[in-house]
């Protein structure tokens, strides 16, 4: 489970931080909608995969690790969102 949580966090931060330039302070109006849909579909696919793995008996520890990583990412990623919002107010 710790390895799944670590890999999940790495994946989510890579995707999340690569999404910031596309939809960050100056991006929402210049980025096409397809870019946002692509990133959000990656997150939804991650969650679906984590839930499916958590429900199956043989892979429940891996799935729970991925879900825990998503929770950690939401808690710590909120700070990144607040930082982006602060930048938007200053721009």
PDB file as gemmi writes it, atoms N, CA and C in Angstrom:
CRYST1    1.000    1.000    1.000  90.00  90.00  90.00 P 1                      
ATOM      1  N   UNK A   1       0.804  -1.199   0.000  1.00  0.00           N  
ATOM      2  CA  UNK A   1       0.000   0.000   0.000  1.00  0.00           C  
ATOM      3  C   UNK A   1       0.851   1.269   0.000  1.00  0.00           C  
ATOM      4  N   UNK A   2       1.936   1.367   0.749  1.00  0.00           N  
ATOM      5  CA  UNK A   2       2.743   2.589   0.692  1.00  0.00           C  
ATOM      6  C   UNK A   2       3.336   2.855  -0.694  1.00  0.00           C  
ATOM      7  N   UNK A   3       3.720   1.784  -1.394  1.00  0.00           N  
ATOM      8  CA  UNK A   3       4.268   1.978  -2.736  1.00  0.00           C  
ATOM      9  C   UNK A   3       3.205   2.506  -3.683  1.00  0.00           C  
ATOM     10  N   UNK A   4       1.983   1.992  -3.571  1.00  0.00           N  
ATOM     11  CA  UNK A   4       0.894   2.480  -4.421  1.00  0.00           C  
ATOM     12  C   UNK A   4       0.571   3.931  -4.105  1.00  0.00           C  
ATOM     13  N   UNK A   5       0.587   4.283  -2.825  1.00  0.00           N  
ATOM     14  CA  UNK A   5       0.323   5.671  -2.447  1.00  0.00           C  
ATOM     15  C   UNK A   5       1.425   6.593  -2.974  1.00  0.00           C  
ATOM     16  N   UNK A   6       2.664   6.155  -2.891  1.00  0.00           N  
ATOM     17  CA  UNK A   6       3.772   6.983  -3.384  1.00  0.00           C  
ATOM     18  C   UNK A   6       3.698   7.158  -4.899  1.00  0.00           C  
ATOM     19  N   UNK A   7       3.441   6.071  -5.614  1.00  0.00           N  
ATOM     20  CA  UNK A   7       3.325   6.173  -7.069  1.00  0.00           C  
ATOM     21  C   UNK A   7       2.110   7.006  -7.470  1.00  0.00           C  
ATOM     22  N   UNK A   8       1.030   6.857  -6.733  1.00  0.00           N  
ATOM     23  CA  UNK A   8      -0.153   7.667  -7.012  1.00  0.00           C  
ATOM     24  C   UNK A   8       0.104   9.147  -6.805  1.00  0.00           C  
ATOM     25  N   UNK A   9       0.797   9.484  -5.719  1.00  0.00           N  
ATOM     26  CA  UNK A   9       1.127  10.884  -5.473  1.00  0.00           C  
ATOM     27  C   UNK A   9       2.032  11.454  -6.554  1.00  0.00           C  
ATOM     28  N   UNK A  10       3.012  10.692  -6.949  1.00  0.00           N  
ATOM     29  CA  UNK A  10       3.915  11.153  -8.009  1.00  0.00           C  
ATOM     30  C   UNK A  10       3.129  11.403  -9.289  1.00  0.00           C  
ATOM     31  N   UNK A  11       2.269  10.455  -9.657  1.00  0.00           N  
ATOM     32  CA  UNK A  11       1.474  10.604 -10.872  1.00  0.00           C  
ATOM     33  C   UNK A  11       0.565  11.824 -10.788  1.00  0.00           C  
ATOM     34  N   UNK A  12      -0.136  11.982  -9.669  1.00  0.00           N  
ATOM     35  CA  UNK A  12      -1.077  13.095  -9.540  1.00  0.00           C  
ATOM     36  C   UNK A  12      -0.367  14.444  -9.544  1.00  0.00           C  
ATOM     37  N   UNK A  13       0.791  14.524  -8.900  1.00  0.00           N  
ATOM     38  CA  UNK A  13       1.517  15.793  -8.912  1.00  0.00           C  
ATOM     39  C   UNK A  13       2.091  16.107 -10.286  1.00  0.00           C  
ATOM     40  N   UNK A  14       2.537  15.097 -11.002  1.00  0.00           N  
ATOM     41  CA  UNK A  14       3.041  15.342 -12.361  1.00  0.00           C  
ATOM     42  C   UNK A  14       1.915  15.860 -13.250  1.00  0.00           C  
ATOM     43  N   UNK A  15       0.765  15.209 -13.185  1.00  0.00           N  
ATOM     44  CA  UNK A  15      -0.367  15.642 -14.007  1.00  0.00           C  
ATOM     45  C   UNK A  15      -0.877  17.001 -13.523  1.00  0.00           C  
ATOM     46  N   UNK A  16      -1.010  17.165 -12.216  1.00  0.00           N  
ATOM     47  CA  UNK A  16      -1.531  18.420 -11.684  1.00  0.00           C  
ATOM     48  C   UNK A  16      -0.642  19.615 -11.971  1.00  0.00           C  
ATOM     49  N   UNK A  17       0.654  19.438 -11.800  1.00  0.00           N  
ATOM     50  CA  UNK A  17       1.565  20.555 -12.054  1.00  0.00           C  
ATOM     51  C   UNK A  17       1.726  20.839 -13.544  1.00  0.00           C  
ATOM     52  N   UNK A  18       1.573  19.810 -14.379  1.00  0.00           N  
ATOM     53  CA  UNK A  18       1.615  20.075 -15.819  1.00  0.00           C  
ATOM     54  C   UNK A  18       0.332  20.744 -16.293  1.00  0.00           C  
ATOM     55  N   UNK A  19      -0.724  20.640 -15.488  1.00  0.00           N  
ATOM     56  CA  UNK A  19      -1.988  21.269 -15.843  1.00  0.00           C  
ATOM     57  C   UNK A  19      -1.981  22.758 -15.514  1.00  0.00           C  
ATOM     58  N   UNK A  20      -1.195  23.180 -14.526  1.00  0.00           N  
ATOM     59  CA  UNK A  20      -1.215  24.579 -14.097  1.00  0.00           C  
ATOM     60  C   UNK A  20      -0.917  25.580 -15.205  1.00  0.00           C  
ATOM     61  N   UNK A  21       0.095  25.373 -16.044  1.00  0.00           N  
ATOM     62  CA  UNK A  21       0.317  26.359 -17.111  1.00  0.00           C  
ATOM     63  C   UNK A  21      -0.847  26.431 -18.095  1.00  0.00           C  
ATOM     64  N   UNK A  22      -1.548  25.318 -18.268  1.00  0.00           N  
ATOM     65  CA  UNK A  22      -2.647  25.312 -19.228  1.00  0.00           C  
ATOM     66  C   UNK A  22      -3.876  26.032 -18.700  1.00  0.00           C  
ATOM     67  N   UNK A  23      -4.173  25.857 -17.407  1.00  0.00           N  
ATOM     68  CA  UNK A  23      -5.383  26.480 -16.871  1.00  0.00           C  
ATOM     69  C   UNK A  23      -5.075  27.358 -15.673  1.00  0.00           C  
ATOM     70  N   UNK A  24      -3.856  27.834 -15.575  1.00  0.00           N  
ATOM     71  CA  UNK A  24      -3.432  28.661 -14.449  1.00  0.00           C  
ATOM     72  C   UNK A  24      -3.901  30.092 -14.574  1.00  0.00           C  
ATOM     73  N   UNK A  25      -3.162  31.031 -13.986  1.00  0.00           N  
ATOM     74  CA  UNK A  25      -3.605  32.420 -13.932  1.00  0.00           C  
ATOM     75  C   UNK A  25      -3.865  33.043 -15.297  1.00  0.00           C  
ATOM     76  N   UNK A  26      -3.055  32.737 -16.259  1.00  0.00           N  
ATOM     77  CA  UNK A  26      -3.242  33.341 -17.581  1.00  0.00           C  
ATOM     78  C   UNK A  26      -3.722  32.328 -18.617  1.00  0.00           C  
ATOM     79  N   UNK A  27      -3.947  31.129 -18.201  1.00  0.00           N  
ATOM     80  CA  UNK A  27      -4.286  30.073 -19.137  1.00  0.00           C  
ATOM     81  C   UNK A  27      -5.747  29.834 -19.447  1.00  0.00           C  
ATOM     82  N   UNK A  28      -6.696  30.046 -18.525  1.00  0.00           N  
ATOM     83  CA  UNK A  28      -8.046  29.593 -18.787  1.00  0.00           C  
ATOM     84  C   UNK A  28      -8.660  30.182 -20.051  1.00  0.00           C  
ATOM     85  N   UNK A  29      -8.268  31.389 -20.378  1.00  0.00           N  
ATOM     86  CA  UNK A  29      -8.890  32.017 -21.525  1.00  0.00           C  
ATOM     87  C   UNK A  29      -8.114  31.764 -22.807  1.00  0.00           C  
ATOM     88  N   UNK A  30      -6.871  31.330 -22.666  1.00  0.00           N  
ATOM     89  CA  UNK A  30      -6.088  31.076 -23.868  1.00  0.00           C  
ATOM     90  C   UNK A  30      -6.007  29.587 -24.190  1.00  0.00           C  
ATOM     91  N   UNK A  31      -6.228  28.729 -23.206  1.00  0.00           N  
ATOM     92  CA  UNK A  31      -6.159  27.286 -23.445  1.00  0.00           C  
ATOM     93  C   UNK A  31      -7.467  26.804 -24.060  1.00  0.00           C  
ATOM     94  N   UNK A  32      -7.381  25.939 -25.058  1.00  0.00           N  
ATOM     95  CA  UNK A  32      -8.613  25.396 -25.621  1.00  0.00           C  
ATOM     96  C   UNK A  32      -9.311  24.488 -24.606  1.00  0.00           C  
ATOM     97  N   UNK A  33     -10.604  24.325 -24.773  1.00  0.00           N  
ATOM     98  CA  UNK A  33     -11.392  23.505 -23.848  1.00  0.00           C  
ATOM     99  C   UNK A  33     -10.904  22.060 -23.871  1.00  0.00           C  
ATOM    100  N   UNK A  34     -10.398  21.608 -25.006  1.00  0.00           N  
ATOM    101  CA  UNK A  34      -9.942  20.214 -25.102  1.00  0.00           C  
ATOM    102  C   UNK A  34      -8.792  19.929 -24.146  1.00  0.00           C  
ATOM    103  N   UNK A  35      -7.976  20.932 -23.831  1.00  0.00           N  
ATOM    104  CA  UNK A  35      -6.871  20.738 -22.887  1.00  0.00           C  
ATOM    105  C   UNK A  35      -7.433  20.475 -21.495  1.00  0.00           C  
ATOM    106  N   UNK A  36      -8.408  21.256 -21.072  1.00  0.00           N  
ATOM    107  CA  UNK A  36      -9.006  21.049 -19.760  1.00  0.00           C  
ATOM    108  C   UNK A  36      -9.735  19.718 -19.683  1.00  0.00           C  
ATOM    109  N   UNK A  37     -10.450  19.352 -20.735  1.00  0.00           N  
ATOM    110  CA  UNK A  37     -11.165  18.076 -20.757  1.00  0.00           C  
ATOM    111  C   UNK A  37     -10.179  16.919 -20.680  1.00  0.00           C  
ATOM    112  N   UNK A  38      -9.058  17.044 -21.344  1.00  0.00           N  
ATOM    113  CA  UNK A  38      -8.044  15.983 -21.304  1.00  0.00           C  
ATOM    114  C   UNK A  38      -7.513  15.794 -19.900  1.00  0.00           C  
ATOM    115  N   UNK A  39      -7.172  16.884 -19.228  1.00  0.00           N  
ATOM    116  CA  UNK A  39      -6.639  16.762 -17.875  1.00  0.00           C  
ATOM    117  C   UNK A  39      -7.682  16.227 -16.906  1.00  0.00           C  
ATOM    118  N   UNK A  40      -8.901  16.714 -16.981  1.00  0.00           N  
ATOM    119  CA  UNK A  40      -9.927  16.224 -16.062  1.00  0.00           C  
ATOM    120  C   UNK A  40     -10.278  14.774 -16.342  1.00  0.00           C  
ATOM    121  N   UNK A  41     -10.210  14.349 -17.591  1.00  0.00           N  
ATOM    122  CA  UNK A  41     -10.483  12.941 -17.886  1.00  0.00           C  
ATOM    123  C   UNK A  41      -9.386  12.039 -17.329  1.00  0.00           C  
ATOM    124  N   UNK A  42      -8.165  12.544 -17.245  1.00  0.00           N  
ATOM    125  CA  UNK A  42      -7.082  11.765 -16.623  1.00  0.00           C  
ATOM    126  C   UNK A  42      -7.380  11.558 -15.142  1.00  0.00           C  
ATOM    127  N   UNK A  43      -7.838  12.601 -14.456  1.00  0.00           N  
ATOM    128  CA  UNK A  43      -8.168  12.472 -13.036  1.00  0.00           C  
ATOM    129  C   UNK A  43      -9.347  11.526 -12.816  1.00  0.00           C  
ATOM    130  N   UNK A  44     -10.350  11.621 -13.659  1.00  0.00           N  
ATOM    131  CA  UNK A  44     -11.514  10.736 -13.531  1.00  0.00           C  
ATOM    132  C   UNK A  44     -11.116   9.296 -13.792  1.00  0.00           C  
ATOM    133  N   UNK A  45     -10.284   9.068 -14.805  1.00  0.00           N  
ATOM    134  CA  UNK A  45      -9.817   7.708 -15.088  1.00  0.00           C  
ATOM    135  C   UNK A  45      -8.998   7.166 -13.918  1.00  0.00           C  
ATOM    136  N   UNK A  46      -8.194   8.001 -13.301  1.00  0.00           N  
ATOM    137  CA  UNK A  46      -7.418   7.592 -12.127  1.00  0.00           C  
ATOM    138  C   UNK A  46      -8.352   7.159 -10.997  1.00  0.00           C  
ATOM    139  N   UNK A  47      -9.372   7.962 -10.732  1.00  0.00           N  
ATOM    140  CA  UNK A  47     -10.306   7.623  -9.662  1.00  0.00           C  
ATOM    141  C   UNK A  47     -11.076   6.347  -9.961  1.00  0.00           C  
ATOM    142  N   UNK A  48     -11.518   6.173 -11.199  1.00  0.00           N  
ATOM    143  CA  UNK A  48     -12.238   4.956 -11.565  1.00  0.00           C  
ATOM    144  C   UNK A  48     -11.332   3.742 -11.389  1.00  0.00           C  
ATOM    145  N   UNK A  49     -10.103   3.841 -11.849  1.00  0.00           N  
ATOM    146  CA  UNK A  49      -9.156   2.739 -11.694  1.00  0.00           C  
ATOM    147  C   UNK A  49      -8.909   2.438 -10.215  1.00  0.00           C  
ATOM    148  N   UNK A  50      -8.739   3.477  -9.396  1.00  0.00           N  
ATOM    149  CA  UNK A  50      -8.491   3.270  -7.969  1.00  0.00           C  
ATOM    150  C   UNK A  50      -9.681   2.602  -7.290  1.00  0.00           C  
ATOM    151  N   UNK A  51     -10.886   3.000  -7.635  1.00  0.00           N  
ATOM    152  CA  UNK A  51     -12.074   2.395  -7.024  1.00  0.00           C  
ATOM    153  C   UNK A  51     -12.222   0.950  -7.465  1.00  0.00           C  
ATOM    154  N   UNK A  52     -11.994   0.680  -8.749  1.00  0.00           N  
ATOM    155  CA  UNK A  52     -12.095  -0.702  -9.240  1.00  0.00           C  
ATOM    156  C   UNK A  52     -11.061  -1.582  -8.554  1.00  0.00           C  
ATOM    157  N   UNK A  53      -9.840  -1.100  -8.432  1.00  0.00           N  
ATOM    158  CA  UNK A  53      -8.809  -1.876  -7.747  1.00  0.00           C  
ATOM    159  C   UNK A  53      -9.123  -2.065  -6.268  1.00  0.00           C  
ATOM    160  N   UNK A  54      -9.730  -1.061  -5.644  1.00  0.00           N  
ATOM    161  CA  UNK A  54     -10.067  -1.179  -4.228  1.00  0.00           C  
ATOM    162  C   UNK A  54     -11.201  -2.165  -3.996  1.00  0.00           C  
ATOM    163  N   UNK A  55     -12.103  -2.299  -4.941  1.00  0.00           N  
ATOM    164  CA  UNK A  55     -13.241  -3.209  -4.788  1.00  0.00           C  
ATOM    165  C   UNK A  55     -12.821  -4.658  -4.990  1.00  0.00           C  
ATOM    166  N   UNK A  56     -11.904  -4.900  -5.898  1.00  0.00           N  
ATOM    167  CA  UNK A  56     -11.457  -6.270  -6.150  1.00  0.00           C  
ATOM    168  C   UNK A  56     -10.609  -6.763  -4.979  1.00  0.00           C  
ATOM    169  N   UNK A  57     -10.862  -7.982  -4.583  1.00  0.00           N  
ATOM    170  CA  UNK A  57     -10.207  -8.525  -3.384  1.00  0.00           C  
ATOM    171  C   UNK A  57      -8.687  -8.631  -3.546  1.00  0.00           C  
ATOM    172  N   UNK A  58      -8.214  -9.073  -4.689  1.00  0.00           N  
ATOM    173  CA  UNK A  58      -6.769  -9.299  -4.869  1.00  0.00           C  
ATOM    174  C   UNK A  58      -5.972  -8.002  -4.932  1.00  0.00           C  
ATOM    175  N   UNK A  59      -6.609  -6.937  -5.352  1.00  0.00           N  
ATOM    176  CA  UNK A  59      -5.889  -5.671  -5.532  1.00  0.00           C  
ATOM    177  C   UNK A  59      -6.414  -4.584  -4.603  1.00  0.00           C  
ATOM    178  N   UNK A  60      -7.080  -4.949  -3.527  1.00  0.00           N  
ATOM    179  CA  UNK A  60      -7.706  -3.945  -2.664  1.00  0.00           C  
ATOM    180  C   UNK A  60      -6.671  -3.052  -1.979  1.00  0.00           C  
ATOM    181  N   UNK A  61      -5.511  -3.594  -1.642  1.00  0.00           N  
ATOM    182  CA  UNK A  61      -4.481  -2.762  -0.990  1.00  0.00           C  
ATOM    183  C   UNK A  61      -3.916  -1.728  -1.959  1.00  0.00           C  
ATOM    184  N   UNK A  62      -3.718  -2.124  -3.206  1.00  0.00           N  
ATOM    185  CA  UNK A  62      -3.229  -1.167  -4.203  1.00  0.00           C  
ATOM    186  C   UNK A  62      -4.260  -0.076  -4.455  1.00  0.00           C  
ATOM    187  N   UNK A  63      -5.512  -0.478  -4.605  1.00  0.00           N  
ATOM    188  CA  UNK A  63      -6.574   0.501  -4.833  1.00  0.00           C  
ATOM    189  C   UNK A  63      -6.741   1.451  -3.664  1.00  0.00           C  
ATOM    190  N   UNK A  64      -6.655   0.919  -2.444  1.00  0.00           N  
ATOM    191  CA  UNK A  64      -6.781   1.802  -1.286  1.00  0.00           C  
ATOM    192  C   UNK A  64      -5.589   2.752  -1.197  1.00  0.00           C  
ATOM    193  N   UNK A  65      -4.412   2.287  -1.574  1.00  0.00           N  
ATOM    194  CA  UNK A  65      -3.251   3.168  -1.609  1.00  0.00           C  
ATOM    195  C   UNK A  65      -3.430   4.298  -2.609  1.00  0.00           C  
ATOM    196  N   UNK A  66      -4.006   3.987  -3.768  1.00  0.00           N  
ATOM    197  CA  UNK A  66      -4.252   5.024  -4.769  1.00  0.00           C  
ATOM    198  C   UNK A  66      -5.303   6.018  -4.281  1.00  0.00           C  
ATOM    199  N   UNK A  67      -6.326   5.523  -3.582  1.00  0.00           N  
ATOM    200  CA  UNK A  67      -7.345   6.432  -3.053  1.00  0.00           C  
ATOM    201  C   UNK A  67      -6.785   7.306  -1.937  1.00  0.00           C  
ATOM    202  N   UNK A  68      -5.935   6.752  -1.096  1.00  0.00           N  
ATOM    203  CA  UNK A  68      -5.279   7.549  -0.055  1.00  0.00           C  
ATOM    204  C   UNK A  68      -4.389   8.613  -0.692  1.00  0.00           C  
ATOM    205  N   UNK A  69      -3.685   8.238  -1.752  1.00  0.00           N  
ATOM    206  CA  UNK A  69      -2.843   9.217  -2.461  1.00  0.00           C  
ATOM    207  C   UNK A  69      -3.689  10.342  -3.030  1.00  0.00           C  
ATOM    208  N   UNK A  70      -4.874  10.023  -3.530  1.00  0.00           N  
ATOM    209  CA  UNK A  70      -5.755  11.063  -4.068  1.00  0.00           C  
ATOM    210  C   UNK A  70      -6.200  12.008  -2.950  1.00  0.00           C  
ATOM    211  N   UNK A  71      -6.510  11.455  -1.778  1.00  0.00           N  
ATOM    212  CA  UNK A  71      -6.889  12.300  -0.651  1.00  0.00           C  
ATOM    213  C   UNK A  71      -5.756  13.205  -0.209  1.00  0.00           C  
ATOM    214  N   UNK A  72      -4.563  12.668  -0.136  1.00  0.00           N  
ATOM    215  CA  UNK A  72      -3.392  13.475   0.240  1.00  0.00           C  
ATOM    216  C   UNK A  72      -3.165  14.561  -0.804  1.00  0.00           C  
ATOM    217  N   UNK A  73      -3.300  14.181  -2.068  1.00  0.00           N  
ATOM    218  CA  UNK A  73      -3.101  15.152  -3.138  1.00  0.00           C  
ATOM    219  C   UNK A  73      -4.119  16.283  -3.045  1.00  0.00           C  
ATOM    220  N   UNK A  74      -5.363  15.949  -2.708  1.00  0.00           N  
ATOM    221  CA  UNK A  74      -6.373  17.001  -2.566  1.00  0.00           C  
ATOM    222  C   UNK A  74      -6.046  17.933  -1.409  1.00  0.00           C  
ATOM    223  N   UNK A  75      -5.626  17.363  -0.285  1.00  0.00           N  
ATOM    224  CA  UNK A  75      -5.300  18.205   0.862  1.00  0.00           C  
ATOM    225  C   UNK A  75      -4.093  19.095   0.594  1.00  0.00           C  
ATOM    226  N   UNK A  76      -3.041  18.522   0.050  1.00  0.00           N  
ATOM    227  CA  UNK A  76      -1.829  19.301  -0.212  1.00  0.00           C  
ATOM    228  C   UNK A  76      -1.948  20.111  -1.494  1.00  0.00           C  
ATOM    229  N   UNK A  77      -2.710  19.619  -2.452  1.00  0.00           N  
ATOM    230  CA  UNK A  77      -2.885  20.339  -3.710  1.00  0.00           C  
ATOM    231  C   UNK A  77      -3.738  21.582  -3.554  1.00  0.00           C  
ATOM    232  N   UNK A  78      -4.544  21.627  -2.497  1.00  0.00           N  
ATOM    233  CA  UNK A  78      -5.330  22.826  -2.245  1.00  0.00           C  
ATOM    234  C   UNK A  78      -4.452  24.040  -2.046  1.00  0.00           C  
ATOM    235  N   UNK A  79      -3.279  23.819  -1.492  1.00  0.00           N  
ATOM    236  CA  UNK A  79      -2.351  24.935  -1.306  1.00  0.00           C  
ATOM    237  C   UNK A  79      -1.884  25.482  -2.645  1.00  0.00           C  
ATOM    238  N   UNK A  80      -1.702  24.605  -3.613  1.00  0.00           N  
ATOM    239  CA  UNK A  80      -1.310  25.056  -4.953  1.00  0.00           C  
ATOM    240  C   UNK A  80      -2.432  25.876  -5.563  1.00  0.00           C  
ATOM    241  N   UNK A  81      -3.676  25.435  -5.372  1.00  0.00           N  
ATOM    242  CA  UNK A  81      -4.810  26.179  -5.920  1.00  0.00           C  
ATOM    243  C   UNK A  81      -4.932  27.555  -5.280  1.00  0.00           C  
ATOM    244  N   UNK A  82      -4.712  27.631  -3.986  1.00  0.00           N  
ATOM    245  CA  UNK A  82      -4.761  28.925  -3.303  1.00  0.00           C  
ATOM    246  C   UNK A  82      -3.661  29.831  -3.840  1.00  0.00           C  
ATOM    247  N   UNK A  83      -2.481  29.284  -4.089  1.00  0.00           N  
ATOM    248  CA  UNK A  83      -1.399  30.059  -4.666  1.00  0.00           C  
ATOM    249  C   UNK A  83      -1.745  30.599  -6.037  1.00  0.00           C  
ATOM    250  N   UNK A  84      -2.418  29.800  -6.848  1.00  0.00           N  
ATOM    251  CA  UNK A  84      -2.831  30.248  -8.182  1.00  0.00           C  
ATOM    252  C   UNK A  84      -3.875  31.349  -8.057  1.00  0.00           C  
ATOM    253  N   UNK A  85      -4.807  31.198  -7.132  1.00  0.00           N  
ATOM    254  CA  UNK A  85      -5.823  32.226  -6.955  1.00  0.00           C  
ATOM    255  C   UNK A  85      -5.217  33.546  -6.481  1.00  0.00           C  
ATOM    256  N   UNK A  86      -4.214  33.479  -5.626  1.00  0.00           N  
ATOM    257  CA  UNK A  86      -3.532  34.688  -5.168  1.00  0.00           C  
ATOM    258  C   UNK A  86      -2.851  35.363  -6.342  1.00  0.00           C  
ATOM    259  N   UNK A  87      -2.238  34.593  -7.214  1.00  0.00           N  
ATOM    260  CA  UNK A  87      -1.587  35.165  -8.398  1.00  0.00           C  
ATOM    261  C   UNK A  87      -2.612  35.803  -9.315  1.00  0.00           C  
ATOM    262  N   UNK A  88      -3.792  35.212  -9.406  1.00  0.00           N  
ATOM    263  CA  UNK A  88      -4.829  35.774 -10.267  1.00  0.00           C  
ATOM    264  C   UNK A  88      -5.285  37.144  -9.744  1.00  0.00           C  
ATOM    265  N   UNK A  89      -5.351  37.295  -8.437  1.00  0.00           N  
ATOM    266  CA  UNK A  89      -5.769  38.580  -7.867  1.00  0.00           C  
ATOM    267  C   UNK A  89      -4.713  39.648  -8.105  1.00  0.00           C  
ATOM    268  N   UNK A  90      -3.442  39.257  -8.148  1.00  0.00           N  
ATOM    269  CA  UNK A  90      -2.374  40.227  -8.323  1.00  0.00           C  
ATOM    270  C   UNK A  90      -2.198  40.618  -9.786  1.00  0.00           C  
ATOM    271  N   UNK A  91      -2.640  39.764 -10.710  1.00  0.00           N  
ATOM    272  CA  UNK A  91      -2.439  40.037 -12.131  1.00  0.00           C  
ATOM    273  C   UNK A  91      -3.369  41.100 -12.639  1.00  0.00           C  
TER     274      UNK A  91                                                      
END                                                                             
